[in-house]
Amino acid sequence: MTVPSNQSRAAVVTGGSRGIGRAVALRLAVDGQDVVVGYVDNETEAKSTVEAIETTGGRAVAVQVDVADENGVRALFDAAERSFGGVDVVVNAAGVMILKPVVQLDLDEFDRMHRTNLRGTFVVAREAIGRLRAGGAIINFSTSVTRLNLPSYAAYAASKAAVEALSPILAKEARGRDITVNAVAPGPTATALFLEGKSDDLIQHIAKQNPMERLGRPDDIAEVVSLLAGNGRWINGQTIFVNGGAA
C-alpha cells in the first residue's frame, strides 16, 4: 500500500528530545506526521523539540516515560491516542551507551544499558503491536558496531544485537496486521552520545575509516526512518545498516 503523508498519521518517538531521536521527530513532522516526543529526564530539550515542530506548522507533544516500565509505556500510548486519535508509527530511539572493556564494566552499568536498549525496546514494541493502526510501522534501533567487534563495545553491542534478533521475529508475529517491523543500525554519528569522552584526534580517525570520510549526521539516519515510517512498505523484518559504508 501507499501510505498518505498527511496529518492523519501519528508517530511516537522514544528518545526524541536529542540526537538521532530529535532528528527523527523533526523529519517525521516534516513528512506530515503528528509526533509524540518521548523523553526520560530532560524536559527542556523535549519541549524544545516540540517547539521546533510547532514552528514549522506541525503538531507535537512531549511525554516523559521510562521505556522499560510497562505502566509508563502504556501511559505514553494513552497520551498519544488522546492527543492525536491513534498511533501509526513507533520509533525506538531511546538508548544508553557505556563503553568499557568487559573486565572493567560494572554489572550495574551492564544492567542499565540492557534495561533501556533491550527491555525498553521490547516493552515499547509489545505495547505497539497491539495499538498500531493498519499501515503502521515499528522502527527499532541497533548499531553498526554489532559487525565491527570493537573493544569496549561488548555490552552495548550485545544489547543491540538482541534488538536485531527481536525485530524480524516481531515482523512475522504481526502477520495479517499490515504492520512492518524493521531495525536501523547507524554507524558512528555526530551526536552527543557518540562524541562524549572522545578526543578530536580519535573522532577524526573514526571519520576517516568511512569511505565517505565523515561521521554520519542525525539527518542521514532520519532519512531512512522516514522511508520505513512512510511508503517503504515492502521493507519488513530487516536490519538496515546506515553508515556510509563503514561496515
Coordinates of C-alpha atoms in Angstrom, one line a residue:
M1 CA 0.0 0.0 0.0
T2 CA 1.0 3.7 -0.4
V3 CA 0.8 5.5 2.9
P4 CA -0.5 9.0 2.6
S5 CA 1.8 11.7 4.0
N6 CA -0.6 13.9 6.0
Q7 CA -1.6 14.9 9.5
S8 CA -3.8 11.9 10.0
R9 CA -0.8 9.8 10.9
A10 CA 0.9 10.0 14.3
A11 CA 4.3 8.8 15.5
V12 CA 5.7 8.0 18.9
V13 CA 9.5 8.6 19.1
T14 CA 11.2 7.5 22.2
G15 CA 14.5 9.3 23.0
G16 CA 13.0 12.1 20.8
S17 CA 14.4 15.0 22.7
R18 CA 18.0 14.9 21.5
G19 CA 20.4 13.4 18.9
I20 CA 19.1 11.0 16.3
G21 CA 15.7 10.8 18.1
R22 CA 15.2 14.5 17.8
A23 CA 16.2 14.5 14.1
V24 CA 13.7 11.6 13.5
A25 CA 11.0 13.5 15.3
L26 CA 11.6 16.7 13.2
R27 CA 11.8 14.7 10.0
L28 CA 8.5 12.8 10.6
A29 CA 6.8 16.1 11.4
V30 CA 8.1 17.5 8.0
D31 CA 6.6 14.4 6.5
G32 CA 3.2 15.4 7.9
Q33 CA 3.0 13.2 10.9
D34 CA 1.9 14.3 14.4
V35 CA 4.7 13.4 16.9
V36 CA 4.8 12.3 20.5
V37 CA 8.3 13.1 21.8
G38 CA 9.1 10.5 24.5
Y39 CA 11.8 11.6 26.9
V40 CA 13.2 10.3 30.2
D41 CA 14.5 13.3 32.1
N42 CA 15.4 16.4 30.0
E43 CA 12.1 18.2 29.8
T44 CA 13.8 21.3 28.5
E45 CA 15.1 19.6 25.4
A46 CA 11.9 17.7 24.8
K47 CA 9.9 21.0 24.9
S48 CA 12.5 22.4 22.5
T49 CA 11.8 19.6 20.1
V50 CA 8.1 20.2 20.3
E51 CA 8.5 23.9 19.8
A52 CA 10.7 23.3 16.7
I53 CA 8.0 21.1 15.2
E54 CA 5.2 23.6 16.0
T55 CA 7.3 26.4 14.5
T56 CA 7.1 24.6 11.1
G57 CA 3.3 24.1 11.4
G58 CA 3.4 20.6 12.8
R59 CA 1.7 19.2 15.9
A60 CA 3.6 17.5 18.8
V61 CA 3.5 16.8 22.5
A62 CA 6.2 15.7 24.9
V63 CA 5.6 12.8 27.3
Q64 CA 8.0 11.7 30.0
V65 CA 8.5 7.9 30.0
D66 CA 10.8 5.2 31.3
V67 CA 10.7 2.9 28.3
A68 CA 11.4 -0.2 30.4
D69 CA 8.4 0.4 32.6
E70 CA 5.3 -1.2 31.1
N71 CA 2.9 1.1 33.0
G72 CA 4.7 4.2 31.8
V73 CA 4.8 2.9 28.3
R74 CA 1.0 2.2 28.4
A75 CA 0.5 5.7 29.6
L76 CA 2.7 7.0 26.7
F77 CA 0.4 5.3 24.2
D78 CA -2.7 6.5 26.0
A79 CA -1.4 10.1 25.8
A80 CA -0.7 9.7 22.1
E81 CA -4.2 8.4 21.4
R82 CA -5.7 11.3 23.5
S83 CA -3.7 13.8 21.6
F84 CA -3.9 12.5 18.0
G85 CA -6.5 9.8 17.9
G86 CA -4.2 6.9 17.4
V87 CA -0.7 5.7 16.7
D88 CA 0.7 4.7 13.3
V89 CA 4.5 4.7 13.8
V90 CA 6.7 3.8 16.7
V91 CA 10.4 4.7 16.7
N92 CA 12.5 3.1 19.5
A93 CA 15.4 5.6 19.6
A94 CA 15.9 5.7 23.3
G95 CA 19.3 4.3 24.2
V96 CA 22.2 4.1 26.7
M97 CA 25.8 3.6 25.7
I98 CA 28.5 2.9 28.2
L99 CA 31.9 2.0 26.8
K100 CA 34.3 -0.1 28.8
P101 CA 36.2 -3.4 28.4
V102 CA 34.2 -6.4 29.7
V103 CA 36.5 -6.8 32.7
Q104 CA 36.0 -3.2 33.7
L105 CA 32.3 -2.8 33.2
D106 CA 30.3 -2.7 36.4
L107 CA 27.3 -5.0 36.3
D108 CA 25.0 -2.1 37.3
E109 CA 26.2 -0.4 34.1
F110 CA 25.5 -3.5 32.1
D111 CA 22.0 -3.8 33.6
R112 CA 21.3 -0.1 32.9
M113 CA 22.2 -0.5 29.2
H114 CA 20.2 -3.6 28.7
R115 CA 17.2 -2.3 30.7
T116 CA 16.9 0.6 28.2
N117 CA 18.2 -0.8 25.0
L118 CA 16.7 -4.3 25.1
R119 CA 14.0 -4.4 27.7
G120 CA 12.9 -0.8 26.7
T121 CA 12.6 -1.8 23.1
F122 CA 10.8 -5.0 23.9
V123 CA 8.3 -3.2 26.2
V124 CA 7.5 -0.5 23.7
A125 CA 7.3 -2.9 20.8
R126 CA 5.0 -5.2 22.8
E127 CA 2.6 -2.3 23.5
A128 CA 2.9 -1.0 19.9
I129 CA 2.0 -4.3 18.3
G130 CA -1.5 -4.2 19.9
R131 CA -2.0 -0.5 19.4
L132 CA -0.9 0.5 15.9
R133 CA -3.4 1.1 13.2
A134 CA -3.2 -0.8 9.9
G135 CA -0.4 0.6 7.7
G136 CA 1.7 1.1 10.8
A137 CA 5.4 0.7 11.3
I138 CA 7.8 -0.1 14.2
I139 CA 11.4 1.0 13.7
N140 CA 13.9 -0.2 16.3
F141 CA 17.5 0.9 16.7
S142 CA 20.5 -1.3 16.5
T143 CA 24.1 -0.2 15.7
S144 CA 26.7 -1.0 13.1
V145 CA 29.0 -1.9 16.0
T146 CA 27.4 -5.3 16.0
R147 CA 29.6 -6.1 13.0
L148 CA 32.7 -4.2 13.9
N149 CA 33.7 -6.1 17.0
L150 CA 35.3 -3.0 18.6
P151 CA 36.9 -3.3 22.1
S152 CA 34.9 -1.6 24.9
Y153 CA 31.6 -2.0 22.9
A154 CA 30.8 -5.6 24.0
A155 CA 27.9 -4.9 26.4
Y156 CA 26.4 -2.2 24.2
A157 CA 26.7 -4.2 21.0
A158 CA 25.2 -7.2 22.8
S159 CA 22.1 -5.2 23.8
K160 CA 21.7 -4.0 20.2
A161 CA 22.3 -7.4 18.6
A162 CA 19.4 -8.7 20.7
V163 CA 17.2 -5.9 19.1
E164 CA 18.3 -7.2 15.7
A165 CA 17.1 -10.7 16.7
L166 CA 13.8 -9.4 18.1
S167 CA 12.8 -7.3 15.1
P168 CA 12.3 -9.9 12.3
I169 CA 10.5 -12.2 14.7
L170 CA 8.1 -9.5 15.7
A171 CA 7.5 -8.7 12.0
K172 CA 6.4 -12.3 11.5
E173 CA 4.2 -12.2 14.6
A174 CA 2.5 -9.2 13.1
R175 CA 1.3 -11.3 10.1
G176 CA -2.0 -10.1 8.8
R177 CA -1.9 -6.8 10.7
D178 CA -0.4 -4.7 7.9
I179 CA 2.4 -3.6 10.3
T180 CA 6.1 -3.6 9.3
V181 CA 8.9 -4.1 11.8
N182 CA 12.5 -3.2 11.0
A183 CA 15.7 -2.1 12.7
V184 CA 18.0 0.7 11.7
A185 CA 21.7 0.3 12.5
P186 CA 23.6 3.6 12.4
G187 CA 27.3 3.8 12.1
P188 CA 29.3 6.5 14.0
T189 CA 27.1 9.5 14.1
A190 CA 27.8 13.0 15.3
T191 CA 25.6 13.1 18.4
A192 CA 26.4 14.0 22.0
L193 CA 26.1 10.3 22.9
F194 CA 28.9 9.4 20.4
L195 CA 31.1 12.4 20.8
E196 CA 31.2 12.4 24.6
G197 CA 34.6 11.5 26.0
K198 CA 36.4 11.2 22.6
S199 CA 39.3 13.4 21.6
D200 CA 39.3 15.3 18.4
D201 CA 42.0 13.1 17.0
L202 CA 40.0 10.0 17.7
I203 CA 36.9 11.4 16.2
Q204 CA 38.8 12.3 13.0
H205 CA 40.4 8.8 12.9
I206 CA 36.9 7.2 13.1
A207 CA 35.6 9.6 10.5
K208 CA 38.4 8.7 8.0
Q209 CA 37.7 5.0 8.3
N210 CA 34.4 5.6 6.5
P211 CA 34.8 5.7 2.7
M212 CA 32.7 8.9 2.8
E213 CA 35.4 10.3 5.1
R214 CA 33.0 11.8 7.6
L215 CA 30.8 10.9 10.5
G216 CA 27.1 10.3 9.9
R217 CA 24.7 13.1 10.7
P218 CA 21.4 12.6 12.6
D219 CA 19.6 13.7 9.4
D220 CA 21.2 10.8 7.5
I221 CA 19.6 8.4 9.8
A222 CA 16.3 10.2 9.9
E223 CA 16.1 9.9 6.1
V224 CA 15.9 6.1 6.3
V225 CA 13.5 6.2 9.3
S226 CA 11.2 8.4 7.2
L227 CA 11.2 5.8 4.4
L228 CA 10.4 3.0 6.8
A229 CA 7.7 5.1 8.5
G230 CA 6.1 6.0 5.2
N231 CA 6.0 4.4 1.8
G232 CA 8.7 1.8 2.3
R233 CA 6.1 -0.9 2.9
W234 CA 7.9 -3.7 1.2
I235 CA 10.8 -3.5 3.6
N236 CA 9.9 -5.7 6.5
G237 CA 11.8 -7.8 9.1
Q238 CA 15.2 -6.2 8.1
T239 CA 18.1 -4.6 9.8
I240 CA 19.3 -1.7 7.6
F241 CA 22.9 -0.5 8.1
V242 CA 23.0 3.2 7.7
N243 CA 26.7 4.0 7.9
G244 CA 28.0 5.4 4.6
G245 CA 29.9 2.1 4.0
A246 CA 31.7 1.9 7.4
A247 CA 30.8 -1.7 8.0

